[in-house]
XYZ file of C-alpha atoms in Angstrom:
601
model
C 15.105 -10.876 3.599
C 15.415 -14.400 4.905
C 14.564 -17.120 7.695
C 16.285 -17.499 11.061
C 16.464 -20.457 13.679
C 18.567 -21.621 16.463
C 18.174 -24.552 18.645
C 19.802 -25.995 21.787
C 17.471 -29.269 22.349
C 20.288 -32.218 21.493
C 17.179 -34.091 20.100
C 17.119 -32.000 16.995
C 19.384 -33.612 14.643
C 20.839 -32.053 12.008
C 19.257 -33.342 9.204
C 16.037 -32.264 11.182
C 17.165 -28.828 11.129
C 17.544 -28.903 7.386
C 14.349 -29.802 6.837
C 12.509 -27.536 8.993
C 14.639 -24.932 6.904
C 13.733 -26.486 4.163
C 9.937 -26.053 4.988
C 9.836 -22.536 4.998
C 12.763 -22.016 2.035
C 10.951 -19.511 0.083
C 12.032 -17.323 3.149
C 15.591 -17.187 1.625
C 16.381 -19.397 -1.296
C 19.524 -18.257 -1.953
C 21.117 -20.083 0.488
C 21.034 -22.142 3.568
C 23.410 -21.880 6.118
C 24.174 -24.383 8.950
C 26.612 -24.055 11.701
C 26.536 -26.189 15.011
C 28.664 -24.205 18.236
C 29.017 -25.675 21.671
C 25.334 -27.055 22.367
C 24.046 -24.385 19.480
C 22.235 -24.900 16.361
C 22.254 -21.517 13.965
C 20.450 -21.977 10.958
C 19.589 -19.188 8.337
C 17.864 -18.786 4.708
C 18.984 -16.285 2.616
C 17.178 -14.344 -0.046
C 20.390 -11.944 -1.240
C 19.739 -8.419 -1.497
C 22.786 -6.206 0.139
C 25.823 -7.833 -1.024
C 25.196 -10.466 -3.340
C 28.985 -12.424 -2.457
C 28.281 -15.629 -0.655
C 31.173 -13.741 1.766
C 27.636 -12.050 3.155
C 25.934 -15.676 4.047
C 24.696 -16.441 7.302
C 25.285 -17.379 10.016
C 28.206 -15.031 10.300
C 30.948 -14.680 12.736
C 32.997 -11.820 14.082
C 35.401 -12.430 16.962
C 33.086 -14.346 19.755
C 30.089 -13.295 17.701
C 27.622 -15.227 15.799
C 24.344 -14.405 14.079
C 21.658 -15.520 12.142
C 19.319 -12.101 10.855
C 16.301 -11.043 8.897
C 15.841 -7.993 7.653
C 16.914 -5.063 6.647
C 19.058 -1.417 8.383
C 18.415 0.891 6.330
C 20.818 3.319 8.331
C 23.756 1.015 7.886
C 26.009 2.760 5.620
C 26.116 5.837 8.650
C 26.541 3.416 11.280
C 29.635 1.539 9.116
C 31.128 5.042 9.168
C 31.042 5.358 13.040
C 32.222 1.990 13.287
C 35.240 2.841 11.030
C 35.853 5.631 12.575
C 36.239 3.885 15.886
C 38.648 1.291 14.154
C 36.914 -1.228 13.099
C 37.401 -3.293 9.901
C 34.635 -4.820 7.468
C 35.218 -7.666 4.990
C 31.817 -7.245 3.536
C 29.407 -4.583 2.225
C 26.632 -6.119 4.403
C 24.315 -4.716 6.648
C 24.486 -8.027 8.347
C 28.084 -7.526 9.420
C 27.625 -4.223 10.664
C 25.134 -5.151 13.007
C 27.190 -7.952 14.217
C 30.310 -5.484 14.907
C 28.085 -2.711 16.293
C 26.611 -5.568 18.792
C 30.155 -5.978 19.876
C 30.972 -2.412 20.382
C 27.865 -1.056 22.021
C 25.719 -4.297 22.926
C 22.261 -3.425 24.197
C 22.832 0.244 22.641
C 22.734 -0.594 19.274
C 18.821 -1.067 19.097
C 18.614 2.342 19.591
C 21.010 3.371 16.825
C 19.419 1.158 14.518
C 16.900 2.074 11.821
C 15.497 -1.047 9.569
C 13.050 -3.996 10.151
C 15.009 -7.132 11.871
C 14.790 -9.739 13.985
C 17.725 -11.695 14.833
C 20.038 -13.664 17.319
C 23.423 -13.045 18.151
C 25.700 -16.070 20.191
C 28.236 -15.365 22.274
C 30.230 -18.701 22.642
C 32.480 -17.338 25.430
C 29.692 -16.288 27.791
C 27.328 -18.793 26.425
C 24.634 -16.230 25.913
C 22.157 -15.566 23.206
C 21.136 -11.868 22.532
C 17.835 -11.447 20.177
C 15.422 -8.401 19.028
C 12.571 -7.422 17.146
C 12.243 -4.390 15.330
C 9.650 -1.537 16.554
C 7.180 -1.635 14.857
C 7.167 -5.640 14.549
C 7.705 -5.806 10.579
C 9.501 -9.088 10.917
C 8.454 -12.227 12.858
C 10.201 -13.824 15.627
C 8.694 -17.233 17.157
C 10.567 -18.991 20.182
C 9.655 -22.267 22.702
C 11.043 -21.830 25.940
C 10.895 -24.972 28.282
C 12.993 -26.135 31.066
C 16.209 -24.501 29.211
C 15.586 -25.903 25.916
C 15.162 -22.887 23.137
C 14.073 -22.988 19.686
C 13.983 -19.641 17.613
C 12.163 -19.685 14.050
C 11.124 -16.755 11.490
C 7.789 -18.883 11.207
C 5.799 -21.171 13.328
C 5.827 -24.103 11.213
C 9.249 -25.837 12.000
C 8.572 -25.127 15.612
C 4.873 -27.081 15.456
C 6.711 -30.404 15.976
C 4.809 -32.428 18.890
C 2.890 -28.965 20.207
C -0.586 -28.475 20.916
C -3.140 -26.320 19.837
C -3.099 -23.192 22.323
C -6.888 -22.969 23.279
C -6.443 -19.065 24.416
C -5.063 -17.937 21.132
C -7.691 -19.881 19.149
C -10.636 -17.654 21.610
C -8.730 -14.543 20.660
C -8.799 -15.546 16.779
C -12.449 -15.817 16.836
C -12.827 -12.104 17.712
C -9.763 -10.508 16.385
C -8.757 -12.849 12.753
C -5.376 -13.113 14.072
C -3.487 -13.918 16.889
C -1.708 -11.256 19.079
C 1.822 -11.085 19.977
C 3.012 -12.712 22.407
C 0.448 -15.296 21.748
C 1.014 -17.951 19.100
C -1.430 -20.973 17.781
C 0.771 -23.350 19.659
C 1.260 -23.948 23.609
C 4.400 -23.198 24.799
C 5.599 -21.262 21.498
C 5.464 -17.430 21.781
C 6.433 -14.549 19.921
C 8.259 -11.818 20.532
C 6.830 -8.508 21.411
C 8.075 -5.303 18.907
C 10.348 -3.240 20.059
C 11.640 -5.761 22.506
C 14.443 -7.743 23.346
C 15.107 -11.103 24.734
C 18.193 -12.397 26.924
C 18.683 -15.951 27.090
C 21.933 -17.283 29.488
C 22.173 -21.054 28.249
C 24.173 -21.873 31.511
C 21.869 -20.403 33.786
C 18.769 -21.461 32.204
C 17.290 -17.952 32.298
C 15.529 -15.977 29.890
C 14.447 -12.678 30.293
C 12.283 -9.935 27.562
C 12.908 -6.437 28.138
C 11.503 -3.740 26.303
C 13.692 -0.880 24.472
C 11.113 0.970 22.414
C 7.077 2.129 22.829
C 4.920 4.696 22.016
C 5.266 7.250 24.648
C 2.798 10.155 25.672
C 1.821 12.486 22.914
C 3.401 15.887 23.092
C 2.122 18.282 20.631
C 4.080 19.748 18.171
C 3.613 24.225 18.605
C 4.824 24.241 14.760
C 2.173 25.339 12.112
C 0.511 23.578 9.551
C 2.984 24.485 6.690
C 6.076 23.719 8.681
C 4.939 20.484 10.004
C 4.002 19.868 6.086
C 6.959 20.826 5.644
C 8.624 18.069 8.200
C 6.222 15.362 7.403
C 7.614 15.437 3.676
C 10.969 15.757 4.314
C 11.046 12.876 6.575
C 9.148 10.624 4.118
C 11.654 11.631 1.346
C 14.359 10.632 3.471
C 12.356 7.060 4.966
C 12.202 6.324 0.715
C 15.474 7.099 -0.118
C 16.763 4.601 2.600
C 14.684 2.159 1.110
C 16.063 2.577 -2.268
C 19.372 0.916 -1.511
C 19.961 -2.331 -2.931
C 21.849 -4.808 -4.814
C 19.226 -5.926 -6.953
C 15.828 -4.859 -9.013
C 13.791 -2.834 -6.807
C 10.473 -1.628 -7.646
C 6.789 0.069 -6.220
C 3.161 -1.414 -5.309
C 1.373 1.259 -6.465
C -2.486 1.122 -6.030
C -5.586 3.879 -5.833
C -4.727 4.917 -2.785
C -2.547 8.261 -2.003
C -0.307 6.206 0.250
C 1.867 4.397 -2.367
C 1.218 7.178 -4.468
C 3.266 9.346 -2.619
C 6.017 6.602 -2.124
C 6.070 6.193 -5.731
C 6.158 9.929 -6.455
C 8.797 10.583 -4.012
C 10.594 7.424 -5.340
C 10.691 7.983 -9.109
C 12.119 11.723 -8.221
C 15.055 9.883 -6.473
C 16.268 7.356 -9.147
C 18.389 7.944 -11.878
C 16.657 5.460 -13.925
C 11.879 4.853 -14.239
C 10.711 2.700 -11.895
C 9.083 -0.320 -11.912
C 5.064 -0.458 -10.479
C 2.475 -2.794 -10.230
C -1.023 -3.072 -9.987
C -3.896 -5.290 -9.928
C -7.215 -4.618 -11.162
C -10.464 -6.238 -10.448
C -13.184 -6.596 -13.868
C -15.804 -5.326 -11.079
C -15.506 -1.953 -10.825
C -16.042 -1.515 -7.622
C -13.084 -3.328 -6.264
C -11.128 -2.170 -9.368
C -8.267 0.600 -8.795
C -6.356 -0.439 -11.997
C -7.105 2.923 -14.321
C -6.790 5.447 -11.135
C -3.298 3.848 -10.141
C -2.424 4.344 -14.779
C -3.062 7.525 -14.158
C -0.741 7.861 -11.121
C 2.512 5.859 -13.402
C 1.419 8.295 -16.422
C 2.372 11.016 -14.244
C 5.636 9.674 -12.589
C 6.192 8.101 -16.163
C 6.889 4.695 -14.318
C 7.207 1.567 -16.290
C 3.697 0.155 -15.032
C 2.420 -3.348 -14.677
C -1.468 -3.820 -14.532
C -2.665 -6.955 -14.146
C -6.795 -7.542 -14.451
C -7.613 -11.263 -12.173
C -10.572 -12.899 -11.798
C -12.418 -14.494 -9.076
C -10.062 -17.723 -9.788
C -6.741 -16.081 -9.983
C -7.264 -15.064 -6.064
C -9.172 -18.400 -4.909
C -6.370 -21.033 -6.422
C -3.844 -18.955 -3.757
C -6.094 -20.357 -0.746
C -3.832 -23.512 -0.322
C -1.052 -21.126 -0.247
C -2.140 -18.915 2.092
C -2.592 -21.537 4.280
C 1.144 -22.901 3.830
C 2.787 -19.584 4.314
C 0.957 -17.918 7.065
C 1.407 -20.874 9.437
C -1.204 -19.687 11.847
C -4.915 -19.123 10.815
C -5.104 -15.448 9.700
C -8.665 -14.583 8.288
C -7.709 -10.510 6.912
C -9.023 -11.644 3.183
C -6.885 -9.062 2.034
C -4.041 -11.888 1.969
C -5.063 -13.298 -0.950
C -4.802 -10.362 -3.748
C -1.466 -9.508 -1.411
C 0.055 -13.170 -2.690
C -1.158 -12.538 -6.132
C 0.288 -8.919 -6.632
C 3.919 -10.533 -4.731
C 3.907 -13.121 -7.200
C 3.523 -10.852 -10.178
C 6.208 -8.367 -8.810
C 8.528 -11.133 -7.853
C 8.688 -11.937 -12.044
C 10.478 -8.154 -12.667
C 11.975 -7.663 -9.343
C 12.999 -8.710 -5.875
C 12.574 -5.460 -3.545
C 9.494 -3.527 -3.844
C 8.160 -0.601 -1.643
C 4.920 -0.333 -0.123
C 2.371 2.744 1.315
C 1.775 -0.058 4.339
C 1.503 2.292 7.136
C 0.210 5.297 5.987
C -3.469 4.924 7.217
C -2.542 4.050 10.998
C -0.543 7.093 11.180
C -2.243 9.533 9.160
C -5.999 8.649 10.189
C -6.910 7.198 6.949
C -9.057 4.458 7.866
C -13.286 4.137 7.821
C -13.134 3.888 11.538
C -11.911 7.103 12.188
C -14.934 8.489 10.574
C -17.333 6.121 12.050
C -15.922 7.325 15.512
C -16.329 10.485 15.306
C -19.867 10.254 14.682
C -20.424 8.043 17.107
C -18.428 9.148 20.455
C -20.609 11.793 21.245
C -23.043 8.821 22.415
C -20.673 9.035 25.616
C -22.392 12.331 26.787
C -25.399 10.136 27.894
C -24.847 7.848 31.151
C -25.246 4.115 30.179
C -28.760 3.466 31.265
C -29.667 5.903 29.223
C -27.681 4.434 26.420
C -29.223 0.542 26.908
C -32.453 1.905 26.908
C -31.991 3.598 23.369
C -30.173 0.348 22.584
C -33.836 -1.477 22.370
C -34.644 -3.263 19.036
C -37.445 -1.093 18.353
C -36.109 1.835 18.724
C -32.656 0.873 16.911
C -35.139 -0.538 13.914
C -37.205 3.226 13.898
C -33.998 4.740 13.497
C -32.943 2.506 10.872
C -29.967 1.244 13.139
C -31.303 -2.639 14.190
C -28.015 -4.253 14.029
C -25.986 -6.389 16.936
C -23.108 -3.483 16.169
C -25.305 -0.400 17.642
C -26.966 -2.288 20.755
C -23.326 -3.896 21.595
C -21.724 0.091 21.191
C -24.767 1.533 23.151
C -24.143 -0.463 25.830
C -20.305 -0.456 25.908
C -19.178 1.108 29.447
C -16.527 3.046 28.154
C -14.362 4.936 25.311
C -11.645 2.448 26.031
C -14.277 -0.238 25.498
C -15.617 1.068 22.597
C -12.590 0.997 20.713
C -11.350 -2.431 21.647
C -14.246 -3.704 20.119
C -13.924 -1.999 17.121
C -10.655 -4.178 16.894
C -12.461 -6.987 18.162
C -15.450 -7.345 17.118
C -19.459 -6.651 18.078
C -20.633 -9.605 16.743
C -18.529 -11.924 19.051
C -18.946 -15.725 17.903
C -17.527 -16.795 21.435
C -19.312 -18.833 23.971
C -17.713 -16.042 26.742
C -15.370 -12.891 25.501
C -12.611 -12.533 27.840
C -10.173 -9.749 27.340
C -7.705 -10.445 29.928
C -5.326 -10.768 26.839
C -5.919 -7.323 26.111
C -3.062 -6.180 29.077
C -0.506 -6.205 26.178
C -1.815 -3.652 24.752
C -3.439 -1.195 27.165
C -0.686 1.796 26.740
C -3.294 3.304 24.148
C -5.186 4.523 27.487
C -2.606 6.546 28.549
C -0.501 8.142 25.762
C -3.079 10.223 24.601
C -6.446 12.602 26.069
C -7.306 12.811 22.163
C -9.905 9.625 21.195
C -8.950 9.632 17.818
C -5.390 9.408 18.956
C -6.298 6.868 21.183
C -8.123 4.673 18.117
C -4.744 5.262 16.345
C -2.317 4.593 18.708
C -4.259 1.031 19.272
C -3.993 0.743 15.814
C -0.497 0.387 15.424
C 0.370 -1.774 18.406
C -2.473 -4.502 17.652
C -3.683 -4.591 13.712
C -0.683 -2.808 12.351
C 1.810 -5.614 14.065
C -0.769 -8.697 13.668
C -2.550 -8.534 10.989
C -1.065 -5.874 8.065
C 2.846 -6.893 9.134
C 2.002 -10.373 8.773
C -0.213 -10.189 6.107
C 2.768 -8.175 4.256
C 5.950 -10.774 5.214
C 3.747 -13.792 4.684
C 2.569 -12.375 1.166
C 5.932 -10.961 -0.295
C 8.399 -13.947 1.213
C 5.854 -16.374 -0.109
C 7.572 -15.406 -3.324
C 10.463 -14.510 -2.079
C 9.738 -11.002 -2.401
C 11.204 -8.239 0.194
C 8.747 -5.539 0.439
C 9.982 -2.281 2.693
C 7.569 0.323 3.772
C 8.831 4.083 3.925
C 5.803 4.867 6.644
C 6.680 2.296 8.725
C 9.596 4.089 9.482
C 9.736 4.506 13.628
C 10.662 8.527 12.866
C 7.189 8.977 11.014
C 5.298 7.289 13.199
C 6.728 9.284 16.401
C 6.240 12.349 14.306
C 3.193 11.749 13.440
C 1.670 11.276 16.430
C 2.574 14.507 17.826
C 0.446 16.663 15.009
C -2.513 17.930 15.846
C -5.457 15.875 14.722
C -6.826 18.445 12.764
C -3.615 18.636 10.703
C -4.116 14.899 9.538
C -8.119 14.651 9.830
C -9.854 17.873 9.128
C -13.627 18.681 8.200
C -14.109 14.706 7.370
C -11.173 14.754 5.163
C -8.430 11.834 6.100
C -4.981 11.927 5.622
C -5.144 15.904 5.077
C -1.182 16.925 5.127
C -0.276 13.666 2.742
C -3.197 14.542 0.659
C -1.389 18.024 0.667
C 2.009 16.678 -0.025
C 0.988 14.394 -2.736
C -0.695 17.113 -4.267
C 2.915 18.871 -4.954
C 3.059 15.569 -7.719
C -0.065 14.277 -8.702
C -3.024 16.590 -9.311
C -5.290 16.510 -6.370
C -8.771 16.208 -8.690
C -6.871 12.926 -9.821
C -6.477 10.966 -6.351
C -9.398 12.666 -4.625
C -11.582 10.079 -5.631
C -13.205 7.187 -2.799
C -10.727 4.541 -1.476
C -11.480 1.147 -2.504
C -8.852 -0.546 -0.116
C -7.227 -3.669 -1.081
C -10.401 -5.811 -1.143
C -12.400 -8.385 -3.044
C -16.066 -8.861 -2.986
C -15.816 -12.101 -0.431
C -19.434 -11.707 0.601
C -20.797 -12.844 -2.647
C -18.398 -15.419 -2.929
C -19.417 -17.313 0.303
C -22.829 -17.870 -1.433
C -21.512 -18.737 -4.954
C -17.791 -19.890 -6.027
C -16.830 -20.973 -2.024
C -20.327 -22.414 -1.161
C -19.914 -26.134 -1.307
C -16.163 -25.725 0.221
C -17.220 -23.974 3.452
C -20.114 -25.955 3.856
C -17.592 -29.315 3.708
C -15.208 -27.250 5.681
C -17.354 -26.079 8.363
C -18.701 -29.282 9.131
C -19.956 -30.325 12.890
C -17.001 -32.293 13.785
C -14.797 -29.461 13.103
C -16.922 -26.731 14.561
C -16.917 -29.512 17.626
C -13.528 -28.686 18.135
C -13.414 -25.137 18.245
C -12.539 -24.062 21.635
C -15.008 -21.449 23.132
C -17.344 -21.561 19.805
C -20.991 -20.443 20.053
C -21.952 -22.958 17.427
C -25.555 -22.032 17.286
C -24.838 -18.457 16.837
C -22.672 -19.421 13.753
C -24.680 -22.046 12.601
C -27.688 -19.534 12.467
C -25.268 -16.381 10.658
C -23.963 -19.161 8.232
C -27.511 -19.803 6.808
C -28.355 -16.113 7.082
C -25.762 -14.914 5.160
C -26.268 -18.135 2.250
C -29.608 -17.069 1.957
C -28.465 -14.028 1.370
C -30.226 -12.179 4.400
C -27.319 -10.715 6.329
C -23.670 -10.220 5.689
C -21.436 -12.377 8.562
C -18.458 -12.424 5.931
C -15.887 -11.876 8.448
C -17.256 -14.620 11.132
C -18.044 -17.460 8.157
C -14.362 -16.443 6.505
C -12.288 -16.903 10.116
C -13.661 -19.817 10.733
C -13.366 -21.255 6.721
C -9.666 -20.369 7.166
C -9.589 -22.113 10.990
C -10.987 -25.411 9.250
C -8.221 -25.428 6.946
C -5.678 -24.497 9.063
C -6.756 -27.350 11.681
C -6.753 -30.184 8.358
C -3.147 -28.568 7.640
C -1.492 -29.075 10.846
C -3.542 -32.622 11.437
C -5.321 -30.973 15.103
């Protein structure tokens, strides 16, 4: 796992480029590489995990070739052999070599080939043209500036932030979403690259051009029958773990409550030779705390297990890191007890696989159920709808929130479940969702709503918030963290079972819950999902208090583009007197103060 950048703008010294390295080295601290070709800048941090010989540092050449890579193919022992096959020789036992030789014998091609989580650039300094991509599913990050011909290319925003201004758009789309969507970035003129794209850049021309070589496509359903799509489901996750398991150093698994990395876990201690390593954290409130269920889980897989019990401090000192390592403002709380279990792992080992992926896949989140029972509102036409939406009404049927009047008068299913990925309880002066044309495929690929929810769900929250939640958190530490059910083969499989086979008779997740069952005993995990959460709410009125109230002062809040500063102003005092919950509006904008003080806007 490491850092990337390359640079053609002649202002950018050399020195300079060190230091931007240098600001993001706990991307790769192994090593940093520098090599200057033609007009080109390559830069690269290295955190060594496939090949530990400094004959695998970056950048790398073969032939006309260059690169600078993060990530990981997990398929590249099979794709060596074709490669050998065909004639050519390796020096290395890198993956990074053989995608830099399978570049240069199938080009474009290769993306197709390739299994893993990446995002690179490859030079070629006879045709003075720069080839990058993005994995599919957008596990690893991939910033560029693109102005007038000059190019800059970063794993993170930071060393790219230079002179830039704050992008007013992407700040809007924070205030409803806690993140900001690809290809959007905090900063004008600095985008990101979609997943499953790639970019073309021809330095003589002055031309660069994104093209796209993977999406979800239209559901077809699968005819096979529950068993044998079991059956499929578990061989295919057996095979996305033991892919994962191949390394050069300690490797280990997060292993919470949850059935997701209890099933990676499983499936993982069944293919090593030797225990492995898990970790946990626990909470002393018990009902954040997953710590004895996930005991029970290593008891079973006889794993050598790591529990660790925090308190409110533990997670609150890792604020000032969160805000150094996730470069943009990202307000999914969930970050914080993600940097605290990285940092434990990272003091036994330096891979360590994840269930990340499970829910979007496998209809596992609260949504789904929420959805269900609250579609069939649809069979009424709209004015019938607003007129149940009244207050009194809503506050006879014990339903008076902001949340059921904005649903009730949503025009559509489509609408519907962009705000449930947006927000109800909008803190913007005036919503637009023109932004939303990225991601509009979820319309079409499916006739199934739940499908629908699902398929949103992995092209905007599963790319922008739990990918970048996951890379900030583990490479903070210089931690690589690989997900087996992120793997592009589950989540096309996946989404061609019925919905009954993974959501059935309010039970989510119904065929892992099935598989897991062949190696934990289901009265064991059957128990309710606490998710990866902290009790934030009560902190806002009691441990944070005095910081968000300095934070969120008027001259900040002043600068906020498209801020309805009454409307917070008047949930911020609500929810300190304890009268309503606005957790998620008070924390983006907490994290928004700090990120503004951080970059000097």
């Amino acid at each position: 796992m490491c850092g990337i950048y390359l640079t053609n703008i002649p202002t950018i010294s050399d020195s300079e480029v060190s230091e931007k390295l240098k600001s993001i080295n706990f991307r790769g601290p192994d090593n940093l590489g520098f090599l200057e070709k033609d007009s080109l800048k390559l830069g690269h941090l290295r955190l060594s995990i496939l090949d530990l010989d400094s004959r695998s540092n970056q950048p790398m050449q073969y032939d006309d070739l260059y690169i600078t890579y993060n990530g990981e193919i997990y398929n590249y022992k099979k794709i060596k052999e074709e490669l050998q096959e065909l004639g050519y020789k390796f020096n290395t036992t890198s993956d990074t070599e053989v995608l830099l030789i399978g570049y240069k014998h199938w080009g474009t091609d290769l993306l197709d080939k390739i299994n893993g989580m990446f995002a690179f650039c490859i030079y070629n300094f006879n045709t003075q043209k720069i080839f990058c991509a993005r994995d599919r599913l957008g596990v690893k990050p991939f910033y560029y500036y693109w102005e007038n011909g000059n190019l800059e290319i970063c794993s993170q925003l930071r060393p790219l932030a230079t002179g830039k201004k704050i992008n007013k758009e992407a700040i809007s789309i924070f205030l409803d979403t806690g993140y900001i969507p690809s290809p959007y970035s905090a900063l004008e003129n600095v985008m990101k690259l979609p997943p499953g794209n790639y970019m073309e850049i021809d330095l003589n021309l002055k031309t660069l051009h994104v093209k796209e070589y993977w999406n979800l496509k239209k559901v077809k359903k699968t005819n096979m029958s529950y068993e044998d799509a079991k059956n499929e489901v578990h061989e295919l996750i057996k095979d996305a773990v033991k892919i994962r398991l191949q390394s050069d150093v300690p490797i280990g698994s997060f292993l919470s409550g949850g059935i997701d990395s209890a099933l990676v876990s499983s499936i993982a201690s069944k293919t090593l030779d030797e225990p492995l390593n898990t970790f946990s954290i626990g909470f002393k409130d018990p009902e954040y705390d997953e710590s004895k269920v996930a005991e029970q889980y290593a008891k079973i897989i006889k794993s050598n297990h790591n529990t660790t019990i925090c308190n409110p401090d533990d997670i609150l000192k890792l604020l000032p890191k969160l805000i150094e390592v996730y470069d943009e403002p990202f307000a999914d709380n969930s970050a914080l007890p993600s940097l605290l279990i990285s940092s434990i792992a990272k003091e036994h080992i330096t891979v360590v696989l994840s269930g990340d992926g499970g829910d979007e896949s496998f209809i596992g989140y609260n949504y789904f159920v929420w959805l269900k029972n609250f579609v069939w509102i649809f069979n009424f036409p709209k004015w019938m709808r607003k007129l149940a939406s009244h207050p009194t009404l809503l506050k006879i049927a014990g339903k008076n929130s902001s949340a059921s009047i904005d649903a009730l008068n949503t025009d559509s299913k489509n609408d519907l479940l962009i705000k449930m990925f947006t927000g109800f309880n909008s803190i913007q002066l005036k919503r637009n969702f023109a932004w939303v044309k990225h991601y509009e495929g979820f319309k079409t690929w499916s006739k199934d709503l739940m499908q629908n929810a699902a398929d949103l769900n992995i092209k905007l929250w599963l790319e922008n918030d739990s990918n970048v939640k996951v890379d900030r958190a583990s490479m903070a530490y210089s931690l690589e963290i690989r997900s087996p059910f992120l793997d592009y083969r589950i989540i096309e499989l996946a989404r061609t079972l019925p919905i009954n086979y993974r959501y059935r008779k309010g039970i989510r997740k119904k065929i892992l819950k099935d598989i897991l069952s062949e190696y934990i005993p289901e009265s064991i995990f059957d128990q309710p999902k606490r998710g990866f959460s902290i009790p934030l709410h009560d902190w806002i009125r009691t441990d944070l208090k005095d910081e968000i109230i300095e934070t969120l002062n008027d001259e900040f809040l002043n600068k906020v583009p498209n801020l309805n500063i009454i409307k917070f102003k008047e949930q911020l005092n609500y929810h300190l007197e304890n009268k309503q919950d606005h957790t998620a509006n008070i924390w983006k904008l907490f994290i928004l103060g700090k990120w503004y003080r951080e970059f000097n806007f």
